[in-house]
Structures are given as C-alpha cells and as structure tokens.
C-alpha cells in the first residue's frame, strides 16, 4: 500500500513524499485479553490504524490528520483511492472538490489520473478547476436558484457547446483571481 501510494504521489508532484500505515493496539484495562495484556476493542476490532506521511524529503513520518495541507490531503486521497481501486472493485468513486489547494499543472495531472480511474469505475468529481474538468466525459451544471423565497439546487447536463462555454468561464475566473481582478 505504501509503495503504491508513494508512486502515485510522485506522479502528483510530490516526489520524495513518504507514506506509511501504523497498525497498533491500545492498552485498555477493561479491554480484550490478548498476548498477556488487555487491549481496546471497538466495533472495528482490535487494530488501530493511522496514516502517516512525510510530504517533503528529510521530514519524519507524522499523522496525516495533523500535518497535511489541503492540497497534500487532496493528492493523498486521490493516491489512496487510486491504489485501493485496483484491489477493491467499488463501482463508483466520488471526489468532492479534490482540486482544493492545488494549481494548474497538478490539476492537469489529477484530471488525467481521474480519467484513467474512469476506465474501470464510474467517477463523479466536483471541481472548480478547468484543467481538471476538461478531462470529464460528461458535465453537469449545479446551480442554486431562488424561487418563492426558498433556495433550491438544480442539476442539469451540459451540451458540448455549453460544456466548452463553462470551461472557458472557469478558466476566465481562474485568470481573474490570478490577476487580482476578483
């Protein structure tokens, strides 16, 4: 698992990052007896698992939940889902704003990885990054509308022309943000 994720991370512009899983038991005086000690037992069993990551070369492994930035977490989750999808034949993979904290070049790489995952899985991805969205085969517009003093969310498929216009608007918003116009 660790080697597979590290390979994925290299492709996602995190060369040199390390990943590990720490499996351990936690002592609990009222827990299950095993190997001459009592250990905590939860609904998921005896083993406690924690993902550890060293995002940059020269750093020690630390808990993912405590040190990873938004962009690092996004890439780690894509790497993890990509590796696990090879072993687990989950039919649908959902990525909600996997573009958080990543930029253009990495967005293109993430989009290509999602497209490859879609060869064997249905992939649903919510994104605001045009480099990532451009890899999709089918696009939907999700909008909030107000009617009669209430807010509703609408979802509708885009035609090819609407898809190109939406990608162009996404790119324009990205350029405006970069240039400080927004």
Coordinates of N, CA, C and O in Angstrom, one line a residue:
X1 N 0.8 -1.2 0.0 CA 0.0 0.0 0.0 C 0.9 1.3 0.0 O 0.7 2.2 -0.8
X2 N 1.9 1.3 0.9 CA 2.7 2.5 1.0 C 3.5 2.7 -0.3 O 3.5 3.9 -0.8
X3 N 4.1 1.7 -0.9 CA 4.8 1.8 -2.1 C 3.9 2.3 -3.3 O 4.3 3.2 -4.1
X4 N 2.7 1.8 -3.3 CA 1.7 2.2 -4.4 C 1.4 3.6 -4.2 O 1.3 4.4 -5.2
X5 N 1.1 4.1 -3.0 CA 0.7 5.5 -2.8 C 1.9 6.4 -3.1 O 1.7 7.5 -3.7
X6 N 3.1 6.0 -2.6 CA 4.3 6.8 -2.9 C 4.5 7.0 -4.4 O 4.9 8.1 -4.9
X7 N 4.2 5.9 -5.2 CA 4.3 6.0 -6.6 C 3.3 7.0 -7.2 O 3.6 7.8 -8.1
X8 N 2.1 6.9 -6.7 CA 1.0 7.9 -7.1 C 1.4 9.3 -6.8 O 1.2 10.2 -7.6
X9 N 2.0 9.5 -5.6 CA 2.3 10.8 -5.1 C 3.4 11.4 -6.0 O 3.4 12.6 -6.2
X10 N 4.3 10.6 -6.4 CA 5.4 11.1 -7.3 C 4.8 11.7 -8.6 O 5.2 12.7 -9.0
X11 N 3.8 11.0 -9.2 CA 3.1 11.5 -10.4 C 2.4 12.8 -10.1 O 2.1 13.6 -11.0
X12 N 1.9 12.9 -8.8 CA 1.1 14.1 -8.4 C 2.0 15.3 -7.9 O 1.6 16.1 -7.1
X13 N 3.2 15.3 -8.4 CA 4.2 16.4 -8.0 C 4.5 16.4 -6.5 O 4.8 17.4 -5.9
X14 N 4.6 15.2 -5.9 CA 5.0 15.1 -4.5 C 6.2 14.1 -4.5 O 6.2 13.2 -3.6
X15 N 7.1 14.2 -5.4 CA 8.2 13.3 -5.4 C 9.0 13.4 -4.1 O 9.2 14.5 -3.5
X16 N 9.4 12.3 -3.5 CA 10.1 12.3 -2.2 C 9.2 12.2 -1.0 O 9.7 12.0 0.1
X17 N 7.9 12.3 -1.3 CA 6.9 12.1 -0.1 C 6.9 10.7 0.3 O 7.1 9.8 -0.5
X18 N 6.8 10.4 1.6 CA 6.7 9.0 2.1 C 5.3 8.9 2.8 O 4.8 9.8 3.3
X19 N 4.9 7.6 2.7 CA 3.6 7.3 3.3 C 3.7 6.0 4.0 O 4.4 5.0 3.5
X20 N 3.1 5.8 5.1 CA 3.1 4.6 5.9 C 1.8 4.4 6.7 O 1.0 5.4 6.9
X21 N 1.5 3.2 7.0 CA 0.3 3.0 7.9 C 0.8 2.4 9.2 O 1.6 1.4 9.2
X22 N 0.4 3.0 10.3 CA 0.8 2.5 11.6 C -0.4 1.7 12.2 O -1.4 2.2 12.4
X23 N -0.2 0.4 12.3 CA -1.2 -0.5 12.9 C -0.7 -0.8 14.3 O 0.4 -1.3 14.5
X24 N -1.6 -0.6 15.3 CA -1.2 -0.9 16.7 C -2.4 -1.2 17.5 O -3.5 -1.0 17.1
X25 N -2.1 -1.7 18.7 CA -3.2 -1.9 19.7 C -3.0 -0.9 20.8 O -1.9 -0.6 21.1
X26 N -4.1 -0.5 21.4 CA -4.0 0.4 22.5 C -4.5 -0.3 23.8 O -5.5 -1.0 23.8
X27 N -3.6 -0.1 24.8 CA -4.0 -0.8 26.1 C -5.2 -0.2 26.7 O -5.5 1.0 26.6
X28 N -6.0 -1.1 27.3 CA -7.3 -0.8 27.9 C -7.5 -1.8 29.1 O -7.7 -3.0 28.8
X29 N -7.5 -1.3 30.3 CA -7.6 -2.3 31.4 C -8.9 -3.1 31.4 O -8.9 -4.3 31.9
X30 N -9.9 -2.6 30.7 CA -11.2 -3.4 30.6 C -11.4 -4.0 29.2 O -12.4 -4.4 28.8
X31 N -10.3 -4.0 28.4 CA -10.3 -4.4 27.1 C -10.2 -6.0 26.9 O -10.2 -6.7 27.9
X32 N -10.0 -6.4 25.7 CA -9.9 -7.8 25.4 C -8.6 -8.4 25.8 O -7.6 -7.7 25.5
X33 N -8.6 -9.5 26.4 CA -7.3 -10.1 26.7 C -6.6 -10.7 25.5 O -7.2 -11.5 24.8
X34 N -5.3 -10.4 25.3 CA -4.6 -10.9 24.2 C -3.1 -10.8 24.5 O -2.7 -9.7 25.0
X35 N -2.3 -11.8 24.1 CA -0.8 -11.7 24.3 C -0.4 -11.2 25.6 O 0.6 -10.4 25.8
X36 N -1.1 -11.6 26.7 CA -0.7 -11.2 28.0 C -1.0 -9.8 28.4 O -0.5 -9.3 29.4
X37 N -1.8 -9.2 27.7 CA -2.2 -7.8 28.0 C -3.7 -7.6 27.6 O -4.3 -8.4 26.9
X38 N -4.3 -6.5 28.0 CA -5.6 -6.2 27.7 C -5.6 -5.0 26.7 O -4.9 -4.0 27.0
X39 N -6.3 -5.1 25.6 CA -6.3 -4.0 24.6 C -7.7 -3.6 24.3 O -8.7 -4.4 24.4
X40 N -7.8 -2.3 23.9 CA -9.1 -1.8 23.5 C -9.7 -2.5 22.3 O -9.0 -2.9 21.4
X41 N -11.0 -2.6 22.4 CA -11.7 -3.3 21.3 C -12.9 -2.4 20.9 O -13.7 -2.1 21.7
X42 N -12.9 -2.0 19.6 CA -14.0 -1.2 19.2 C -14.9 -2.0 18.2 O -14.6 -3.2 17.9
X43 N -15.9 -1.4 17.6 CA -16.7 -2.1 16.7 C -16.0 -2.5 15.4 O -16.4 -3.3 14.6
X44 N -14.8 -1.9 15.2 CA -14.0 -2.3 14.0 C -12.9 -3.2 14.4 O -12.1 -3.6 13.5
X45 N -12.8 -3.7 15.6 CA -11.8 -4.7 16.0 C -10.7 -4.1 17.0 O -10.9 -3.1 17.6
X46 N -9.6 -4.9 17.0 CA -8.5 -4.6 17.9 C -7.6 -3.6 17.3 O -7.0 -2.7 18.0
X47 N -7.3 -3.7 16.0 CA -6.3 -2.9 15.4 C -6.7 -1.4 15.3 O -7.9 -1.1 14.9
X48 N -5.8 -0.5 15.6 CA -6.0 0.9 15.4 C -5.1 1.3 14.2 O -3.9 0.9 14.2
X49 N -5.6 1.9 13.2 CA -4.8 2.3 12.0 C -4.7 3.8 11.9 O -5.6 4.5 12.2
X50 N -3.5 4.3 11.6 CA -3.2 5.7 11.4 C -2.4 5.9 10.2 O -1.3 5.2 10.1
X51 N -2.8 6.8 9.3 CA -2.0 7.1 8.1 C -0.9 8.1 8.5 O -1.2 9.1 9.1
X52 N 0.3 7.8 8.1 CA 1.4 8.7 8.4 C 2.0 9.2 7.1 O 2.1 8.4 6.1
X53 N 2.5 10.4 7.1 CA 3.0 11.0 5.9 C 4.2 11.9 6.2 O 4.2 12.6 7.2
X54 N 5.1 11.9 5.3 CA 6.2 12.9 5.3 C 6.1 13.5 3.9 O 6.6 13.0 2.9
X55 N 5.4 14.7 3.8 CA 5.2 15.3 2.5 C 6.5 15.7 1.7 O 6.5 15.8 0.5
X56 N 7.5 16.1 2.5 CA 8.7 16.6 1.9 C 9.9 15.8 2.3 O 10.0 15.3 3.5
X57 N 10.9 15.6 1.4 CA 12.1 14.9 1.8 C 12.8 15.5 3.0 O 12.7 16.7 3.3
X58 N 13.3 14.6 3.9 CA 14.0 15.0 5.1 C 13.1 15.1 6.3 O 13.6 15.4 7.4
X59 N 11.8 15.0 6.1 CA 10.9 15.1 7.3 C 10.6 13.7 7.8 O 10.6 12.7 7.0
X60 N 10.3 13.6 9.0 CA 9.9 12.3 9.6 C 8.4 12.1 9.3 O 7.6 13.0 9.1
X61 N 8.0 10.8 9.4 CA 6.6 10.5 9.2 C 5.8 11.0 10.4 O 6.1 10.8 11.6
X62 N 4.6 11.7 10.1 CA 3.8 12.2 11.1 C 2.3 11.9 10.7 O 2.0 11.7 9.6
X63 N 1.4 12.0 11.7 CA 0.0 11.7 11.3 C -0.6 12.6 10.3 O -0.5 13.8 10.3
X64 N -1.2 12.0 9.3 CA -1.7 12.7 8.1 C -2.7 13.8 8.6 O -2.7 14.9 8.2
X65 N -3.6 13.4 9.6 CA -4.6 14.3 10.0 C -4.1 15.6 10.7 O -4.8 16.6 10.7
X66 N -2.8 15.5 11.1 CA -2.3 16.7 11.8 C -1.4 17.6 11.0 O -1.2 18.7 11.3
X67 N -0.8 17.1 9.9 CA 0.2 17.9 9.2 C -0.1 18.2 7.7 O 0.5 19.1 7.2
X68 N -0.9 17.5 7.1 CA -1.1 17.7 5.6 C -1.9 18.9 5.3 O -2.9 19.2 6.0
X69 N -1.4 19.7 4.3 CA -2.2 20.8 3.8 C -3.4 20.3 3.0 O -3.5 19.1 2.7
X70 N -4.2 21.3 2.6 CA -5.4 20.9 1.8 C -5.0 20.2 0.5 O -5.6 19.2 0.1
X71 N -4.0 20.8 -0.2 CA -3.6 20.3 -1.4 C -2.9 18.9 -1.2 O -3.1 18.0 -2.1
X72 N -2.1 18.7 -0.2 CA -1.5 17.5 0.1 C -2.5 16.4 0.4 O -2.5 15.3 -0.1
X73 N -3.5 16.8 1.2 CA -4.6 15.8 1.5 C -5.3 15.4 0.3 O -5.6 14.2 0.1
X74 N -5.6 16.4 -0.6 CA -6.3 16.0 -1.8 C -5.5 15.0 -2.7 O -6.1 14.0 -3.1
X75 N -4.3 15.3 -2.8 CA -3.4 14.4 -3.6 C -3.3 13.0 -2.9 O -3.3 12.0 -3.6
X76 N -3.1 13.0 -1.6 CA -3.0 11.7 -0.9 C -4.3 10.9 -1.0 O -4.2 9.7 -1.2
X77 N -5.5 11.6 -0.9 CA -6.7 10.8 -1.1 C -6.9 10.3 -2.5 O -7.3 9.1 -2.7
X78 N -6.5 11.0 -3.5 CA -6.5 10.5 -4.9 C -5.6 9.3 -5.0 O -5.9 8.3 -5.6
X79 N -4.4 9.4 -4.4 CA -3.4 8.3 -4.5 C -4.0 7.1 -3.8 O -3.9 6.0 -4.3
X80 N -4.5 7.3 -2.6 CA -5.1 6.2 -1.8 C -6.3 5.5 -2.6 O -6.3 4.3 -2.7
X81 N -7.2 6.4 -3.1 CA -8.3 5.8 -3.8 C -7.9 5.1 -5.1 O -8.4 4.1 -5.5
X82 N -6.8 5.7 -5.7 CA -6.3 5.0 -6.9 C -5.7 3.7 -6.7 O -6.0 2.7 -7.4
X83 N -5.0 3.6 -5.6 CA -4.3 2.3 -5.3 C -5.4 1.3 -4.8 O -5.4 0.1 -5.2
X84 N -6.3 1.7 -3.9 CA -7.3 0.8 -3.4 C -8.3 0.4 -4.5 O -8.8 -0.7 -4.5
X85 N -8.6 1.3 -5.5 CA -9.5 0.9 -6.6 C -9.0 -0.3 -7.4 O -9.8 -1.0 -8.0
X86 N -7.7 -0.5 -7.4 CA -7.1 -1.6 -8.1 C -7.5 -2.9 -7.4 O -7.6 -4.0 -8.1
X87 N -7.6 -2.9 -6.1 CA -7.9 -4.1 -5.4 C -9.4 -4.2 -5.0 O -9.9 -5.3 -5.0
X88 N -10.0 -3.1 -4.8 CA -11.4 -3.1 -4.4 C -12.2 -2.6 -5.6 O -12.0 -1.6 -6.2
X89 N -13.2 -3.4 -6.1 CA -13.9 -3.1 -7.3 C -15.1 -2.3 -7.0 O -16.2 -2.5 -7.5
X90 N -15.0 -1.2 -6.2 CA -16.1 -0.3 -5.9 C -16.5 0.3 -7.2 O -15.6 0.9 -7.9
X91 N -17.8 0.3 -7.6 CA -18.2 0.7 -8.9 C -18.1 2.3 -9.1 O -17.8 2.7 -10.1
X92 N -18.3 3.0 -8.0 CA -18.4 4.5 -8.1 C -17.4 5.1 -7.1 O -17.4 4.8 -5.9
X93 N -16.6 6.0 -7.6 CA -15.7 6.8 -6.8 C -16.1 8.3 -6.9 O -16.4 8.8 -8.0
X94 N -16.2 8.9 -5.7 CA -16.7 10.3 -5.6 C -15.6 11.2 -5.1 O -15.0 10.9 -4.0
X95 N -15.3 12.2 -5.8 CA -14.3 13.2 -5.4 C -14.9 14.6 -5.3 O -15.3 15.1 -6.3
X96 N -15.1 15.1 -4.1 CA -15.7 16.4 -3.9 C -14.7 17.4 -3.7 O -14.0 17.5 -2.7
X97 N -14.5 18.3 -4.7 CA -13.5 19.3 -4.7 C -12.1 18.8 -4.4 O -11.4 19.4 -3.6
X98 N -11.7 17.8 -5.1 CA -10.3 17.3 -5.0 C -9.3 18.3 -5.4 O -8.1 18.2 -5.1
X99 N -9.7 19.4 -6.1 CA -8.8 20.4 -6.5 C -8.4 21.4 -5.4 O -7.6 22.3 -5.6
X100 N -8.9 21.2 -4.2 CA -8.6 22.1 -3.1 C -7.1 22.2 -2.9 O -6.4 21.2 -2.7
X101 N -6.6 23.4 -3.0 CA -5.2 23.7 -2.6 C -4.2 23.3 -3.7 O -3.0 23.3 -3.5
X102 N -4.7 22.9 -4.9 CA -3.7 22.6 -6.0 C -3.8 23.5 -7.1 O -4.9 24.2 -7.3
X103 N -2.8 23.6 -7.9 CA -2.8 24.6 -9.0 C -2.9 23.9 -10.4 O -3.2 22.7 -10.5
X104 N -2.6 24.7 -11.4 CA -2.8 24.3 -12.8 C -2.1 23.1 -13.2 O -2.7 22.2 -13.7
X105 N -0.8 23.0 -13.0 CA 0.0 21.8 -13.5 C -0.5 20.5 -12.8 O -0.8 19.5 -13.5
X106 N -0.6 20.6 -11.5 CA -1.1 19.4 -10.8 C -2.5 19.1 -11.1 O -2.9 18.0 -11.2
X107 N -3.3 20.2 -11.4 CA -4.7 20.0 -11.7 C -4.9 19.1 -13.0 O -5.7 18.3 -13.1
X108 N -4.0 19.4 -14.0 CA -4.0 18.6 -15.2 C -3.6 17.1 -14.9 O -4.2 16.2 -15.5
X109 N -2.6 16.9 -14.0 CA -2.2 15.6 -13.7 C -3.4 14.9 -12.9 O -3.7 13.7 -13.2
X110 N -4.0 15.6 -12.0 CA -5.1 15.0 -11.3 C -6.3 14.6 -12.2 O -6.8 13.5 -12.1
X111 N -6.6 15.5 -13.2 CA -7.6 15.2 -14.2 C -7.3 14.0 -15.0 O -8.1 13.1 -15.2
X112 N -6.0 13.8 -15.4 CA -5.6 12.6 -16.1 C -5.7 11.4 -15.3 O -6.2 10.3 -15.8
X113 N -5.4 11.4 -14.0 CA -5.5 10.3 -13.1 C -7.0 9.9 -12.9 O -7.3 8.7 -13.0
X114 N -7.8 10.9 -12.8 CA -9.2 10.6 -12.6 C -9.8 10.0 -13.9 O -10.6 9.0 -13.9
X115 N -9.3 10.5 -15.0 CA -9.8 9.9 -16.3 C -9.4 8.5 -16.5 O -10.1 7.6 -16.9
X116 N -8.1 8.1 -16.0 CA -7.7 6.7 -16.0 C -8.5 5.9 -15.1 O -8.9 4.7 -15.4
X117 N -8.8 6.4 -13.9 CA -9.7 5.7 -13.0 C -11.0 5.4 -13.6 O -11.7 4.3 -13.3
X118 N -11.5 6.3 -14.4 CA -12.9 6.2 -15.0 C -12.9 5.0 -16.1 O -14.0 4.7 -16.5
X119 N -11.8 4.5 -16.4 CA -11.8 3.3 -17.3 C -12.5 2.1 -16.7 O -13.1 1.3 -17.4
X120 N -12.3 2.0 -15.4 CA -12.9 0.8 -14.7 C -13.9 1.2 -13.6 O -14.3 0.3 -12.9
X121 N -14.2 2.4 -13.4 CA -15.1 2.9 -12.3 C -15.9 4.1 -12.9 O -15.4 4.8 -13.7
X122 N -17.0 4.2 -12.3 CA -17.8 5.5 -12.5 C -17.1 6.5 -11.6 O -17.0 6.3 -10.4
X123 N -16.7 7.6 -12.1 CA -16.0 8.7 -11.3 C -16.9 9.9 -11.3 O -17.2 10.4 -12.4
X124 N -17.3 10.4 -10.2 CA -18.0 11.6 -10.0 C -17.1 12.6 -9.4 O -16.5 12.3 -8.3
X125 N -16.9 13.8 -10.0 CA -16.0 14.7 -9.5 C -16.6 16.1 -9.5 O -17.1 16.6 -10.5
X126 N -16.5 16.8 -8.4 CA -17.0 18.2 -8.2 C -15.7 19.0 -8.2 O -14.8 18.8 -7.4
X127 N -15.6 19.9 -9.2 CA -14.4 20.7 -9.3 C -14.7 22.1 -9.8 O -15.7 22.4 -10.4
X128 N -13.8 23.1 -9.5 CA -13.8 24.4 -10.0 C -12.6 24.7 -10.8 O -12.4 25.8 -11.3
X129 N -11.8 23.7 -11.1 CA -10.5 23.8 -11.8 C -10.7 23.3 -13.2 O -10.9 22.2 -13.5
X130 N -10.6 24.3 -14.2 CA -10.8 23.9 -15.6 C -9.8 22.8 -16.1 O -10.2 22.0 -16.9
X131 N -8.6 22.8 -15.6 CA -7.6 21.8 -16.1 C -8.1 20.4 -15.7 O -7.8 19.4 -16.4
X132 N -8.8 20.3 -14.6 CA -9.3 19.0 -14.1 C -10.6 18.7 -14.9 O -10.8 17.6 -15.4
X133 N -11.5 19.7 -14.9 CA -12.8 19.4 -15.5 C -12.7 19.1 -17.0 O -13.6 18.3 -17.5
X134 N -11.7 19.6 -17.7 CA -11.6 19.3 -19.1 C -11.4 17.8 -19.4 O -11.7 17.4 -20.5
X135 N -11.0 17.0 -18.4 CA -10.9 15.5 -18.6 C -12.2 14.8 -18.5 O -12.2 13.6 -18.9
X136 N -13.3 15.4 -18.1 CA -14.5 14.7 -17.9 C -15.2 14.4 -19.3 O -15.1 15.1 -20.3
X137 N -15.9 13.3 -19.3 CA -16.7 12.9 -20.4 C -18.1 13.4 -20.5 O -18.6 13.7 -21.5
X138 N -18.6 13.7 -19.3 CA -20.0 14.2 -19.2 C -19.9 15.3 -18.1 O -19.3 15.1 -17.0
X139 N -20.5 16.4 -18.4 CA -20.5 17.5 -17.4 C -22.0 17.9 -17.1 O -22.9 17.9 -17.9
X140 N -22.1 18.4 -15.8 CA -23.4 18.8 -15.3 C -23.1 20.2 -14.6 O -22.1 20.4 -14.0
X141 N -24.1 21.1 -14.8 CA -24.0 22.3 -14.0 C -24.9 22.2 -12.8 O -26.0 21.8 -12.9
X142 N -24.3 22.6 -11.7 CA -25.0 22.6 -10.4 C -25.2 24.0 -10.0 O -24.2 24.8 -9.9
X143 N -26.4 24.4 -9.8 CA -26.7 25.8 -9.5 C -27.7 25.9 -8.4 O -28.6 25.1 -8.2
X144 N -27.5 27.0 -7.6 CA -28.5 27.3 -6.6 C -29.4 28.4 -7.2 O -29.0 29.4 -7.7
X145 N -30.7 28.2 -7.1 CA -31.7 29.2 -7.6 C -32.7 29.5 -6.5 O -33.0 28.7 -5.6
X146 N -33.2 30.7 -6.5 CA -34.2 31.1 -5.5 C -35.6 31.2 -6.2 O -35.7 31.9 -7.3
X147 N -36.6 30.6 -5.6 CA -38.0 30.7 -6.1 C -38.9 30.8 -4.9 O -38.8 30.0 -4.0
X148 N -39.7 31.7 -4.9 CA -40.7 31.9 -3.8 C -40.1 32.0 -2.4 O -40.6 31.5 -1.5
X149 N -39.0 32.7 -2.4 CA -38.3 32.9 -1.1 C -37.5 31.7 -0.6 O -37.1 31.7 0.6
X150 N -37.4 30.7 -1.4 CA -36.6 29.5 -1.0 C -35.5 29.2 -2.0 O -35.5 29.7 -3.1
X151 N -34.5 28.6 -1.5 CA -33.3 28.2 -2.3 C -33.4 26.8 -2.7 O -33.6 25.9 -1.8
X152 N -33.2 26.5 -4.0 CA -33.2 25.1 -4.5 C -31.9 24.9 -5.2 O -31.3 25.8 -5.8
X153 N -31.4 23.7 -5.3 CA -30.3 23.3 -6.1 C -30.8 22.6 -7.3 O -31.6 21.6 -7.2
X154 N -30.3 23.0 -8.5 CA -30.7 22.3 -9.7 C -29.4 21.7 -10.3 O -28.3 22.2 -10.2
X155 N -29.6 20.6 -11.0 CA -28.5 19.9 -11.7 C -29.0 19.5 -13.1 O -30.1 19.0 -13.2
X156 N -28.2 19.9 -14.1 CA -28.6 19.6 -15.4 C -27.4 19.3 -16.3 O -26.3 19.9 -16.1
X157 N -27.5 18.4 -17.2 CA -26.4 18.0 -18.1 C -26.1 19.2 -19.1 O -27.0 20.0 -19.4
X158 N -24.9 19.3 -19.5 CA -24.5 20.3 -20.5 C -24.3 19.7 -21.8 O -23.8 18.6 -22.0
X159 N -24.7 20.5 -22.9 CA -24.4 20.1 -24.2 C -22.9 20.3 -24.5 O -22.2 21.0 -23.7
X160 N -22.4 19.9 -25.6 CA -21.0 20.1 -25.9 C -20.7 21.6 -26.0 O -19.7 22.0 -25.5
X161 N -21.5 22.4 -26.6 CA -21.3 23.8 -26.6 C -21.4 24.5 -25.2 O -20.5 25.3 -24.9
X162 N -22.3 24.1 -24.4 CA -22.4 24.6 -23.0 C -21.2 24.2 -22.2 O -20.7 24.9 -21.4
X163 N -20.7 22.9 -22.5 CA -19.5 22.4 -21.8 C -18.3 23.3 -22.1 O -17.6 23.7 -21.2
X164 N -18.1 23.6 -23.4 CA -17.0 24.5 -23.7 C -17.1 25.9 -23.2 O -16.1 26.4 -22.7
X165 N -18.3 26.4 -23.2 CA -18.5 27.7 -22.6 C -18.3 27.7 -21.1 O -17.7 28.7 -20.6
X166 N -18.7 26.7 -20.4 CA -18.5 26.6 -19.0 C -17.0 26.4 -18.6 O -16.5 27.1 -17.7
X167 N -16.3 25.6 -19.4 CA -14.8 25.5 -19.2 C -14.1 26.9 -19.4 O -13.2 27.2 -18.7
X168 N -14.6 27.6 -20.5 CA -14.0 28.9 -20.7 C -14.3 29.9 -19.6 O -13.4 30.7 -19.2
X169 N -15.5 29.8 -19.0 CA -15.8 30.7 -17.9 C -15.0 30.3 -16.7 O -14.5 31.2 -15.9
X170 N -14.8 29.0 -16.4 CA -14.0 28.6 -15.3 C -12.5 29.1 -15.5 O -11.9 29.6 -14.5
X171 N -12.0 29.0 -16.7 CA -10.6 29.5 -17.0 C -10.6 31.0 -16.8 O -9.6 31.5 -16.2
X172 N -11.6 31.7 -17.2 CA -11.6 33.2 -17.1 C -11.6 33.6 -15.6 O -10.9 34.5 -15.2
X173 N -12.4 32.9 -14.8 CA -12.5 33.1 -13.3 C -11.1 32.9 -12.7 O -10.6 33.6 -11.9
X174 N -10.4 31.8 -13.1 CA -9.1 31.5 -12.6 C -8.1 32.6 -13.0 O -7.3 33.0 -12.1
X175 N -8.2 33.1 -14.2 CA -7.2 34.2 -14.6 C -7.6 35.4 -13.9 O -6.6 36.2 -13.5
X176 N -8.8 35.7 -13.6 CA -9.2 36.9 -12.9 C -8.7 36.9 -11.5 O -8.2 37.9 -10.9
X177 N -8.8 35.7 -10.9 CA -8.3 35.5 -9.5 C -6.8 35.7 -9.5 O -6.2 36.4 -8.6
X178 N -6.1 35.1 -10.4 CA -4.6 35.2 -10.5 C -4.2 36.7 -10.7 O -3.2 37.1 -10.1
X179 N -4.9 37.4 -11.5 CA -4.6 38.8 -11.8 C -5.1 39.8 -10.7 O -5.0 41.0 -10.9
X180 N -5.8 39.3 -9.7 CA -6.4 40.2 -8.7 C -7.6 41.0 -9.1 O -7.9 41.9 -8.5
X181 N -8.3 40.5 -10.1 CA -9.5 41.2 -10.6 C -10.7 40.8 -9.9 O -11.8 41.3 -10.1
X182 N -10.6 39.7 -9.1 CA -11.8 39.2 -8.4 C -11.6 39.4 -6.9 O -10.5 39.2 -6.4

